[in-house]
Amino acid sequence: MNKSQTLTTAHLQDEFGERIAARLSEGARQLPHDLSERLRMVRRQALARRKVVNVRARTASAIFGQGATATATFGSGKLGFWGRLATALPLVALVGGLVLIHSVQNDNRVSELAEVDAALLADDLPTAAYTDPGFVQFLKTSAHEQH
């Protein structure tokens, strides 16, 4: 976005804000006196709080825009030890989670194969049954039905 587009956008936003403020002021004039006084007090309180919040607010040191996206940077961008640790911690947790999932899946697969092998060794079957393609599925379903 170039400078003239930024100025035009800012001008349009200011104009829109002024129209909204005028419309709200017009509506406020039509309210009864007690409501308008309550609104005036609430506005004062809101402005007082806004000033306190603005003092504590961090402002972006730079805003970079490209197309429909914008990036705000706060401070110098240099991370200390704790900042780097906080940045790397989610990645470490992700890798640890993936390793844990892989380990659990391997354990489940080994126990399934052990159940099939135990069923094969415990049963007296003809040799043709061992070569049947549906035999392993039969053993799995019968093992699950027993448990």
CSV table of N, CA, C and O in Angstrom, one decimal, residues 11-133:
chain,number,residue,atom,x,y,z
A,11,HIS,N,-8.4,9.1,5.7
A,11,HIS,CA,-9.3,10.2,5.5
A,11,HIS,C,-10.8,9.6,5.5
A,11,HIS,O,-11.7,10.2,6.1
A,12,LEU,N,-11.0,8.5,4.8
A,12,LEU,CA,-12.3,7.9,4.7
A,12,LEU,C,-12.7,7.4,6.1
A,12,LEU,O,-13.9,7.5,6.5
A,13,GLN,N,-11.8,6.8,6.9
A,13,GLN,CA,-12.1,6.3,8.2
A,13,GLN,C,-12.4,7.5,9.1
A,13,GLN,O,-13.4,7.4,9.9
A,14,ASP,N,-11.7,8.6,9.0
A,14,ASP,CA,-12.0,9.7,9.8
A,14,ASP,C,-13.4,10.3,9.5
A,14,ASP,O,-14.2,10.6,10.4
A,15,GLU,N,-13.7,10.4,8.2
A,15,GLU,CA,-15.0,10.9,7.8
A,15,GLU,C,-16.1,10.0,8.3
A,15,GLU,O,-17.1,10.4,8.8
A,16,PHE,N,-15.9,8.7,8.2
A,16,PHE,CA,-16.9,7.7,8.7
A,16,PHE,C,-17.1,7.9,10.2
A,16,PHE,O,-18.2,7.9,10.7
A,17,GLY,N,-16.0,8.0,11.0
A,17,GLY,CA,-16.1,8.2,12.4
A,17,GLY,C,-16.8,9.5,12.8
A,17,GLY,O,-17.6,9.5,13.7
A,18,GLU,N,-16.6,10.5,12.0
A,18,GLU,CA,-17.3,11.8,12.3
A,18,GLU,C,-18.8,11.7,12.0
A,18,GLU,O,-19.6,12.2,12.8
A,19,ARG,N,-19.2,11.0,11.0
A,19,ARG,CA,-20.6,10.8,10.7
A,19,ARG,C,-21.3,10.0,11.8
A,19,ARG,O,-22.4,10.3,12.2
A,20,ILE,N,-20.6,8.9,12.3
A,20,ILE,CA,-21.1,8.1,13.4
A,20,ILE,C,-21.3,9.0,14.7
A,20,ILE,O,-22.3,8.9,15.3
A,21,ALA,N,-20.3,9.8,15.0
A,21,ALA,CA,-20.3,10.6,16.2
A,21,ALA,C,-21.4,11.6,16.1
A,21,ALA,O,-22.2,11.9,17.0
A,22,ALA,N,-21.7,12.2,14.9
A,22,ALA,CA,-22.7,13.2,14.7
A,22,ALA,C,-24.1,12.5,14.9
A,22,ALA,O,-25.0,13.0,15.5
A,23,ARG,N,-24.2,11.3,14.4
A,23,ARG,CA,-25.5,10.5,14.5
A,23,ARG,C,-25.8,10.2,16.0
A,23,ARG,O,-26.9,10.3,16.4
A,24,LEU,N,-24.7,9.8,16.7
A,24,LEU,CA,-24.9,9.5,18.1
A,24,LEU,C,-25.2,10.7,18.9
A,24,LEU,O,-26.1,10.7,19.8
A,25,SER,N,-24.6,11.8,18.6
A,25,SER,CA,-24.9,13.1,19.3
A,25,SER,C,-26.3,13.5,19.1
A,25,SER,O,-27.0,14.0,20.0
A,26,GLU,N,-26.8,13.4,17.8
A,26,GLU,CA,-28.2,13.7,17.5
A,26,GLU,C,-29.1,12.9,18.3
A,26,GLU,O,-30.1,13.3,18.8
A,27,GLY,N,-28.8,11.6,18.3
A,27,GLY,CA,-29.7,10.7,19.1
A,27,GLY,C,-29.7,11.0,20.6
A,27,GLY,O,-30.7,10.8,21.3
A,28,ALA,N,-28.5,11.4,21.1
A,28,ALA,CA,-28.4,11.7,22.5
A,28,ALA,C,-29.2,12.9,22.9
A,28,ALA,O,-29.6,13.0,24.0
A,29,ARG,N,-29.3,13.9,22.0
A,29,ARG,CA,-30.1,15.1,22.3
A,29,ARG,C,-31.6,14.8,22.5
A,29,ARG,O,-32.3,15.5,23.2
A,30,GLN,N,-32.1,13.7,21.9
A,30,GLN,CA,-33.5,13.3,22.1
A,30,GLN,C,-33.8,12.5,23.3
A,30,GLN,O,-34.9,12.2,23.6
A,31,LEU,N,-32.8,12.2,24.1
A,31,LEU,CA,-32.9,11.4,25.3
A,31,LEU,C,-33.4,12.2,26.5
A,31,LEU,O,-33.1,13.4,26.5
A,32,PRO,N,-34.1,11.7,27.4
A,32,PRO,CA,-34.4,12.4,28.6
A,32,PRO,C,-33.2,12.9,29.4
A,32,PRO,O,-32.1,12.3,29.2
A,33,HIS,N,-33.3,13.9,30.2
A,33,HIS,CA,-32.2,14.5,30.9
A,33,HIS,C,-31.5,13.5,31.8
A,33,HIS,O,-30.2,13.5,31.9
A,34,ASP,N,-32.2,12.7,32.6
A,34,ASP,CA,-31.5,11.7,33.5
A,34,ASP,C,-30.7,10.7,32.7
A,34,ASP,O,-29.6,10.4,33.1
A,35,LEU,N,-31.1,10.3,31.6
A,35,LEU,CA,-30.3,9.3,30.8
A,35,LEU,C,-29.1,10.0,30.2
A,35,LEU,O,-28.0,9.4,30.1
A,36,SER,N,-29.3,11.2,29.7
A,36,SER,CA,-28.1,11.9,29.1
A,36,SER,C,-27.1,12.2,30.2
A,36,SER,O,-25.9,12.1,29.9
A,37,GLU,N,-27.5,12.5,31.4
A,37,GLU,CA,-26.5,12.7,32.5
A,37,GLU,C,-25.8,11.4,32.8
A,37,GLU,O,-24.6,11.4,33.1
A,38,ARG,N,-26.5,10.3,32.9
A,38,ARG,CA,-25.8,9.0,33.1
A,38,ARG,C,-24.9,8.6,32.0
A,38,ARG,O,-23.8,8.2,32.2
A,39,LEU,N,-25.2,8.9,30.7
A,39,LEU,CA,-24.3,8.7,29.6
A,39,LEU,C,-23.1,9.6,29.7
A,39,LEU,O,-22.0,9.1,29.5
A,40,ARG,N,-23.3,10.8,30.2
A,40,ARG,CA,-22.1,11.7,30.3
A,40,ARG,C,-21.1,11.2,31.4
A,40,ARG,O,-19.9,11.2,31.2
A,41,MET,N,-21.7,10.7,32.5
A,41,MET,CA,-20.8,10.1,33.5
A,41,MET,C,-20.1,8.9,33.0
A,41,MET,O,-18.9,8.7,33.3
A,42,VAL,N,-20.8,8.0,32.3
A,42,VAL,CA,-20.2,6.8,31.8
A,42,VAL,C,-19.1,7.1,30.8
A,42,VAL,O,-18.0,6.5,30.8
A,43,ARG,N,-19.3,8.2,30.0
A,43,ARG,CA,-18.3,8.6,29.0
A,43,ARG,C,-17.0,9.1,29.7
A,43,ARG,O,-15.9,8.7,29.3
A,44,ARG,N,-17.2,9.8,30.8
A,44,ARG,CA,-16.1,10.3,31.6
A,44,ARG,C,-15.3,9.1,32.2
A,44,ARG,O,-14.0,9.1,32.1
A,45,GLN,N,-16.0,8.2,32.7
A,45,GLN,CA,-15.3,7.0,33.3
A,45,GLN,C,-14.6,6.2,32.2
A,45,GLN,O,-13.4,5.8,32.4
A,46,ALA,N,-15.2,6.1,31.0
A,46,ALA,CA,-14.6,5.3,29.9
A,46,ALA,C,-13.3,6.1,29.5
A,46,ALA,O,-12.3,5.4,29.2
A,47,LEU,N,-13.4,7.4,29.4
A,47,LEU,CA,-12.2,8.1,28.9
A,47,LEU,C,-11.1,8.0,30.0
A,47,LEU,O,-9.9,7.9,29.6
A,48,ALA,N,-11.4,8.1,31.2
A,48,ALA,CA,-10.4,8.0,32.3
A,48,ALA,C,-9.8,6.6,32.2
A,48,ALA,O,-8.5,6.5,32.3
A,49,ARG,N,-10.5,5.6,32.0
A,49,ARG,CA,-9.9,4.2,31.9
A,49,ARG,C,-9.1,4.1,30.6
A,49,ARG,O,-8.1,3.4,30.6
A,50,ARG,N,-9.6,4.7,29.6
A,50,ARG,CA,-8.8,4.6,28.3
A,50,ARG,C,-7.5,5.3,28.4
A,50,ARG,O,-6.5,4.7,27.9
A,51,LYS,N,-7.4,6.4,29.1
A,51,LYS,CA,-6.1,7.0,29.3
A,51,LYS,C,-5.1,6.1,30.1
A,51,LYS,O,-4.0,6.0,29.8
A,52,VAL,N,-5.6,5.4,31.1
A,52,VAL,CA,-4.8,4.5,31.9
A,52,VAL,C,-4.4,3.4,31.1
A,52,VAL,O,-3.2,3.0,31.1
A,53,VAL,N,-5.2,2.8,30.3
A,53,VAL,CA,-4.9,1.7,29.4
A,53,VAL,C,-3.9,2.1,28.4
A,53,VAL,O,-3.0,1.4,28.1
A,54,ASN,N,-4.1,3.2,27.8
A,54,ASN,CA,-3.2,3.7,26.7
A,54,ASN,C,-1.8,3.9,27.2
A,54,ASN,O,-0.8,3.7,26.5
A,55,VAL,N,-1.6,4.3,28.5
A,55,VAL,CA,-0.3,4.5,29.1
A,55,VAL,C,0.4,3.1,29.1
A,55,VAL,O,1.6,3.0,28.9
A,56,ARG,N,-0.3,2.1,29.5
A,56,ARG,CA,0.3,0.8,29.7
A,56,ARG,C,0.4,0.0,28.3
A,56,ARG,O,1.1,-1.0,28.3
A,57,ALA,N,-0.3,0.4,27.3
A,57,ALA,CA,-0.3,-0.3,26.0
A,57,ALA,C,1.1,-0.3,25.4
A,57,ALA,O,1.7,0.8,25.4
A,58,ARG,N,1.5,-1.4,24.8
A,58,ARG,CA,2.7,-1.4,24.0
A,58,ARG,C,2.3,-1.0,22.5
A,58,ARG,O,1.3,-1.5,22.0
A,59,THR,N,3.1,-0.2,22.0
A,59,THR,CA,2.9,0.2,20.6
A,59,THR,C,3.8,-0.6,19.7
A,59,THR,O,5.0,-0.9,20.1
A,60,ALA,N,3.4,-0.9,18.5
A,60,ALA,CA,4.2,-1.6,17.5
A,60,ALA,C,5.3,-0.7,17.1
A,60,ALA,O,5.1,0.5,16.8
A,61,SER,N,6.5,-1.2,17.0
A,61,SER,CA,7.7,-0.4,16.6
A,61,SER,C,7.7,-0.3,15.1
A,61,SER,O,8.2,0.6,14.5
A,62,ALA,N,7.1,-1.3,14.4
A,62,ALA,CA,7.1,-1.3,12.9
A,62,ALA,C,5.9,-2.1,12.5
A,62,ALA,O,5.6,-3.1,13.1
A,63,ILE,N,5.3,-1.7,11.4
A,63,ILE,CA,4.2,-2.5,10.8
A,63,ILE,C,4.6,-2.7,9.3
A,63,ILE,O,4.8,-1.7,8.6
A,64,PHE,N,4.7,-3.9,8.9
A,64,PHE,CA,5.0,-4.2,7.5
A,64,PHE,C,3.8,-4.8,6.8
A,64,PHE,O,3.1,-5.7,7.3
A,65,GLY,N,3.5,-4.2,5.7
A,65,GLY,CA,2.3,-4.7,4.9
A,65,GLY,C,2.6,-5.2,3.6
A,65,GLY,O,3.5,-4.6,2.9
A,66,GLN,N,2.0,-6.2,3.2
A,66,GLN,CA,2.1,-6.8,1.8
A,66,GLN,C,0.8,-7.4,1.4
A,66,GLN,O,0.4,-8.3,2.0
A,67,GLY,N,0.2,-6.8,0.4
A,67,GLY,CA,-1.1,-7.3,-0.1
A,67,GLY,C,-2.1,-7.1,1.0
A,67,GLY,O,-2.3,-6.0,1.5
A,68,ALA,N,-2.8,-8.2,1.4
A,68,ALA,CA,-3.9,-8.1,2.4
A,68,ALA,C,-3.4,-8.5,3.8
A,68,ALA,O,-4.2,-8.7,4.6
A,69,THR,N,-2.1,-8.7,3.9
A,69,THR,CA,-1.6,-9.1,5.2
A,69,THR,C,-0.7,-8.0,5.8
A,69,THR,O,-0.2,-7.2,5.1
A,70,ALA,N,-0.6,-8.0,7.1
A,70,ALA,CA,0.3,-7.0,7.8
A,70,ALA,C,0.9,-7.7,9.0
A,70,ALA,O,0.3,-8.6,9.6
A,71,THR,N,2.1,-7.3,9.3
A,71,THR,CA,2.9,-7.9,10.4
A,71,THR,C,3.3,-6.8,11.3
A,71,THR,O,3.9,-5.8,10.8
A,72,ALA,N,3.1,-6.9,12.6
A,72,ALA,CA,3.5,-5.9,13.6
A,72,ALA,C,4.7,-6.4,14.4
A,72,ALA,O,4.6,-7.6,14.8
A,73,THR,N,5.7,-5.7,14.5
A,73,THR,CA,6.8,-6.1,15.3
A,73,THR,C,6.9,-5.2,16.6
A,73,THR,O,6.6,-4.1,16.5
A,74,PHE,N,7.2,-5.9,17.7
A,74,PHE,CA,7.3,-5.2,19.0
A,74,PHE,C,8.7,-5.2,19.5
A,74,PHE,O,9.3,-6.3,19.6
A,75,GLY,N,9.4,-4.1,19.7
A,75,GLY,CA,10.7,-4.1,20.2
A,75,GLY,C,11.7,-4.3,19.1
A,75,GLY,O,11.5,-4.2,17.9
A,76,SER,N,12.9,-4.7,19.5
A,76,SER,CA,14.0,-4.9,18.6
A,76,SER,C,14.0,-6.2,17.8
A,76,SER,O,14.7,-6.4,16.8
A,77,GLY,N,13.2,-7.1,18.3
A,77,GLY,CA,13.2,-8.4,17.6
A,77,GLY,C,14.2,-9.4,18.1
A,77,GLY,O,14.3,-10.5,17.7
A,78,LYS,N,15.1,-9.0,19.0
A,78,LYS,CA,16.1,-9.9,19.6
A,78,LYS,C,15.5,-10.7,20.7
A,78,LYS,O,14.9,-10.1,21.6
A,79,LEU,N,15.7,-12.0,20.7
A,79,LEU,CA,15.1,-12.9,21.7
A,79,LEU,C,16.2,-13.3,22.6
A,79,LEU,O,17.3,-13.6,22.2
A,80,GLY,N,15.9,-13.2,23.9
A,80,GLY,CA,16.9,-13.7,24.9
A,80,GLY,C,16.8,-15.2,25.1
A,80,GLY,O,16.1,-15.9,24.3
A,81,PHE,N,17.5,-15.7,26.1
A,81,PHE,CA,17.5,-17.2,26.3
A,81,PHE,C,16.0,-17.7,26.5
A,81,PHE,O,15.6,-18.7,25.9
A,82,TRP,N,15.3,-17.0,27.4
A,82,TRP,CA,13.9,-17.5,27.7
A,82,TRP,C,13.0,-17.3,26.5
A,82,TRP,O,12.1,-18.1,26.3
A,83,GLY,N,13.2,-16.3,25.7
A,83,GLY,CA,12.4,-16.2,24.5
A,83,GLY,C,12.6,-17.3,23.5
A,83,GLY,O,11.7,-17.8,22.9
A,84,ARG,N,13.9,-17.6,23.3
A,84,ARG,CA,14.2,-18.7,22.4
A,84,ARG,C,13.7,-20.1,23.0
A,84,ARG,O,13.2,-20.9,22.2
A,85,LEU,N,13.8,-20.2,24.3
A,85,LEU,CA,13.3,-21.5,24.9
A,85,LEU,C,11.8,-21.5,24.7
A,85,LEU,O,11.2,-22.6,24.4
A,86,ALA,N,11.1,-20.4,24.9
A,86,ALA,CA,9.6,-20.4,24.7
A,86,ALA,C,9.2,-20.6,23.3
A,86,ALA,O,8.2,-21.2,23.0
A,87,THR,N,10.1,-20.2,22.3
A,87,THR,CA,9.8,-20.5,20.9
A,87,THR,C,10.0,-21.9,20.6
A,87,THR,O,9.3,-22.5,19.8
A,88,ALA,N,11.0,-22.6,21.1
A,88,ALA,CA,11.4,-23.9,20.8
A,88,ALA,C,10.5,-25.0,21.5
A,88,ALA,O,10.4,-26.1,21.1
A,89,LEU,N,9.9,-24.6,22.7
A,89,LEU,CA,9.2,-25.5,23.5
A,89,LEU,C,8.0,-26.2,22.7
A,89,LEU,O,7.8,-27.4,22.9
A,90,PRO,N,7.2,-25.4,22.0
A,90,PRO,CA,6.1,-26.1,21.2
A,90,PRO,C,6.6,-27.2,20.2
A,90,PRO,O,6.0,-28.2,20.1
A,91,LEU,N,7.7,-26.9,19.6
A,91,LEU,CA,8.3,-27.8,18.6
A,91,LEU,C,8.8,-29.1,19.4
A,91,LEU,O,8.5,-30.2,18.9
A,92,VAL,N,9.4,-28.9,20.5
A,92,VAL,CA,9.9,-30.1,21.3
A,92,VAL,C,8.7,-30.9,21.7
A,92,VAL,O,8.7,-32.1,21.7
A,93,ALA,N,7.6,-30.2,22.2
A,93,ALA,CA,6.4,-31.0,22.6
A,93,ALA,C,5.8,-31.7,21.4
A,93,ALA,O,5.3,-32.9,21.6
A,94,LEU,N,5.8,-31.1,20.3
A,94,LEU,CA,5.2,-31.8,19.1
A,94,LEU,C,6.0,-33.0,18.7
A,94,LEU,O,5.4,-34.1,18.5
A,95,VAL,N,7.3,-32.9,18.7
A,95,VAL,CA,8.2,-34.1,18.4
A,95,VAL,C,8.0,-35.1,19.4
A,95,VAL,O,7.9,-36.3,19.1
A,96,GLY,N,8.0,-34.8,20.7
A,96,GLY,CA,7.8,-35.7,21.8
A,96,GLY,C,6.4,-36.5,21.6
A,96,GLY,O,6.3,-37.7,21.8
A,97,GLY,N,5.4,-35.7,21.3
A,97,GLY,CA,4.1,-36.3,21.1
A,97,GLY,C,4.1,-37.3,19.9
A,97,GLY,O,3.5,-38.4,20.0
A,98,LEU,N,4.7,-36.9,18.8
A,98,LEU,CA,4.8,-37.8,17.7
A,98,LEU,C,5.6,-39.1,18.0
A,98,LEU,O,5.2,-40.2,17.6
A,99,VAL,N,6.7,-39.0,18.8
A,99,VAL,CA,7.4,-40.2,19.2
A,99,VAL,C,6.6,-41.1,20.1
A,99,VAL,O,6.6,-42.3,19.9
A,100,LEU,N,5.8,-40.5,21.0
A,100,LEU,CA,5.0,-41.2,21.9
A,100,LEU,C,3.9,-42.0,21.1
A,100,LEU,O,3.6,-43.2,21.3
A,101,ILE,N,3.3,-41.3,20.1
A,101,ILE,CA,2.2,-41.9,19.3
A,101,ILE,C,2.8,-43.1,18.5
A,101,ILE,O,2.2,-44.2,18.4
A,102,HIS,N,4.0,-42.9,17.9
A,102,HIS,CA,4.7,-44.0,17.2
A,102,HIS,C,4.9,-45.2,18.1
A,102,HIS,O,4.7,-46.3,17.7
A,103,SER,N,5.4,-44.9,19.3
A,103,SER,CA,5.7,-46.0,20.2
A,103,SER,C,4.4,-46.8,20.6
A,103,SER,O,4.4,-48.0,20.6
A,104,VAL,N,3.4,-46.1,20.9
A,104,VAL,CA,2.1,-46.7,21.3
A,104,VAL,C,1.6,-47.5,20.1
A,104,VAL,O,1.1,-48.7,20.3
A,105,GLN,N,1.6,-47.0,18.9
A,105,GLN,CA,1.2,-47.7,17.7
A,105,GLN,C,2.0,-49.0,17.5
A,105,GLN,O,1.4,-50.1,17.2
A,106,ASN,N,3.3,-48.9,17.7
A,106,ASN,CA,4.1,-50.1,17.5
A,106,ASN,C,3.8,-51.2,18.6
A,106,ASN,O,3.7,-52.4,18.3
A,107,ASP,N,3.6,-50.7,19.8
A,107,ASP,CA,3.2,-51.7,20.9
A,107,ASP,C,1.9,-52.4,20.6
A,107,ASP,O,1.7,-53.6,20.8
A,108,ASN,N,0.9,-51.6,20.1
A,108,ASN,CA,-0.4,-52.2,19.7
A,108,ASN,C,-0.2,-53.2,18.6
A,108,ASN,O,-0.8,-54.3,18.6
A,109,ARG,N,0.6,-52.9,17.6
A,109,ARG,CA,0.8,-53.8,16.5
A,109,ARG,C,1.5,-55.1,17.0
A,109,ARG,O,1.1,-56.2,16.6
A,110,VAL,N,2.5,-55.0,17.8
A,110,VAL,CA,3.2,-56.1,18.4
A,110,VAL,C,2.2,-57.0,19.2
A,110,VAL,O,2.2,-58.3,19.0
A,111,SER,N,1.4,-56.4,20.0
A,111,SER,CA,0.4,-57.2,20.8
A,111,SER,C,-0.6,-57.9,19.9
A,111,SER,O,-1.0,-59.0,20.2
A,112,GLU,N,-1.0,-57.3,18.8
A,112,GLU,CA,-1.9,-57.9,17.9
A,112,GLU,C,-1.3,-59.1,17.2
A,112,GLU,O,-1.9,-60.2,17.1
A,113,LEU,N,0.0,-59.0,16.8
A,113,LEU,CA,0.7,-60.1,16.2
A,113,LEU,C,0.9,-61.2,17.2
A,113,LEU,O,0.9,-62.4,16.8
A,114,ALA,N,1.2,-60.9,18.4
A,114,ALA,CA,1.4,-61.9,19.5
A,114,ALA,C,0.1,-62.7,19.7
A,114,ALA,O,0.2,-63.9,19.9
A,115,GLU,N,-1.0,-62.0,19.7
A,115,GLU,CA,-2.3,-62.7,19.9
A,115,GLU,C,-2.5,-63.7,18.7
A,115,GLU,O,-3.0,-64.8,19.0
A,116,VAL,N,-2.2,-63.2,17.5
A,116,VAL,CA,-2.4,-64.1,16.3
A,116,VAL,C,-1.5,-65.3,16.4
A,116,VAL,O,-1.9,-66.5,16.2
A,117,ASP,N,-0.2,-65.1,16.8
A,117,ASP,CA,0.8,-66.2,16.9
A,117,ASP,C,0.3,-67.1,18.0
A,117,ASP,O,0.4,-68.3,17.9
A,118,ALA,N,-0.1,-66.6,19.1
A,118,ALA,CA,-0.5,-67.5,20.2
A,118,ALA,C,-1.7,-68.3,19.8
A,118,ALA,O,-1.8,-69.5,20.2
A,119,ALA,N,-2.7,-67.7,19.1
A,119,ALA,CA,-3.8,-68.5,18.6
A,119,ALA,C,-3.4,-69.6,17.6
A,119,ALA,O,-3.9,-70.7,17.7
A,120,LEU,N,-2.4,-69.3,16.8
A,120,LEU,CA,-2.0,-70.3,15.8
A,120,LEU,C,-1.3,-71.4,16.5
A,120,LEU,O,-1.5,-72.6,16.2
A,121,LEU,N,-0.5,-71.1,17.5
A,121,LEU,CA,0.3,-72.2,18.2
A,121,LEU,C,-0.6,-73.0,19.2
A,121,LEU,O,-0.3,-74.2,19.4
A,122,ALA,N,-1.7,-72.5,19.7
A,122,ALA,CA,-2.6,-73.2,20.6
A,122,ALA,C,-3.6,-74.1,19.9
A,122,ALA,O,-4.1,-75.0,20.5
A,123,ASP,N,-3.9,-73.8,18.6
A,123,ASP,CA,-4.9,-74.6,17.9
A,123,ASP,C,-4.3,-75.7,17.1
A,123,ASP,O,-3.2,-75.6,16.6
A,124,ASP,N,-5.2,-76.7,16.9
A,124,ASP,CA,-4.8,-77.8,16.0
A,124,ASP,C,-5.6,-77.6,14.7
A,124,ASP,O,-6.8,-77.8,14.7
A,125,LEU,N,-4.9,-77.2,13.7
A,125,LEU,CA,-5.6,-77.0,12.4
A,125,LEU,C,-4.8,-77.7,11.3
A,125,LEU,O,-3.6,-77.9,11.4
A,126,PRO,N,-5.6,-78.0,10.3
A,126,PRO,CA,-4.9,-78.6,9.1
A,126,PRO,C,-4.0,-77.5,8.5
A,126,PRO,O,-4.2,-76.3,8.6
A,127,THR,N,-2.9,-77.9,7.7
A,127,THR,CA,-2.0,-77.0,7.2
A,127,THR,C,-2.6,-76.1,6.1
A,127,THR,O,-2.2,-75.0,5.9
A,128,ALA,N,-3.7,-76.5,5.5
A,128,ALA,CA,-4.4,-75.7,4.5
A,128,ALA,C,-5.0,-74.4,5.1
A,128,ALA,O,-5.1,-73.4,4.5
A,129,ALA,N,-5.4,-74.5,6.4
A,129,ALA,CA,-6.0,-73.4,7.1
A,129,ALA,C,-5.0,-72.2,7.3
A,129,ALA,O,-5.3,-71.1,7.2
A,130,TYR,N,-3.7,-72.6,7.4
A,130,TYR,CA,-2.7,-71.6,7.6
A,130,TYR,C,-2.5,-70.7,6.4
A,130,TYR,O,-2.0,-69.6,6.5
A,131,THR,N,-2.7,-71.3,5.2
A,131,THR,CA,-2.5,-70.6,4.0
A,131,THR,C,-3.7,-69.8,3.5
A,131,THR,O,-3.7,-69.1,2.5
A,132,ASP,N,-4.9,-70.0,4.2
A,132,ASP,CA,-6.1,-69.3,3.8
A,132,ASP,C,-6.0,-67.8,4.1
A,132,ASP,O,-5.6,-67.4,5.2
A,133,PRO,N,-6.3,-66.9,3.1
A,133,PRO,CA,-6.2,-65.5,3.3
A,133,PRO,C,-7.1,-64.9,4.4
A,133,PRO,O,-6.8,-63.9,5.0
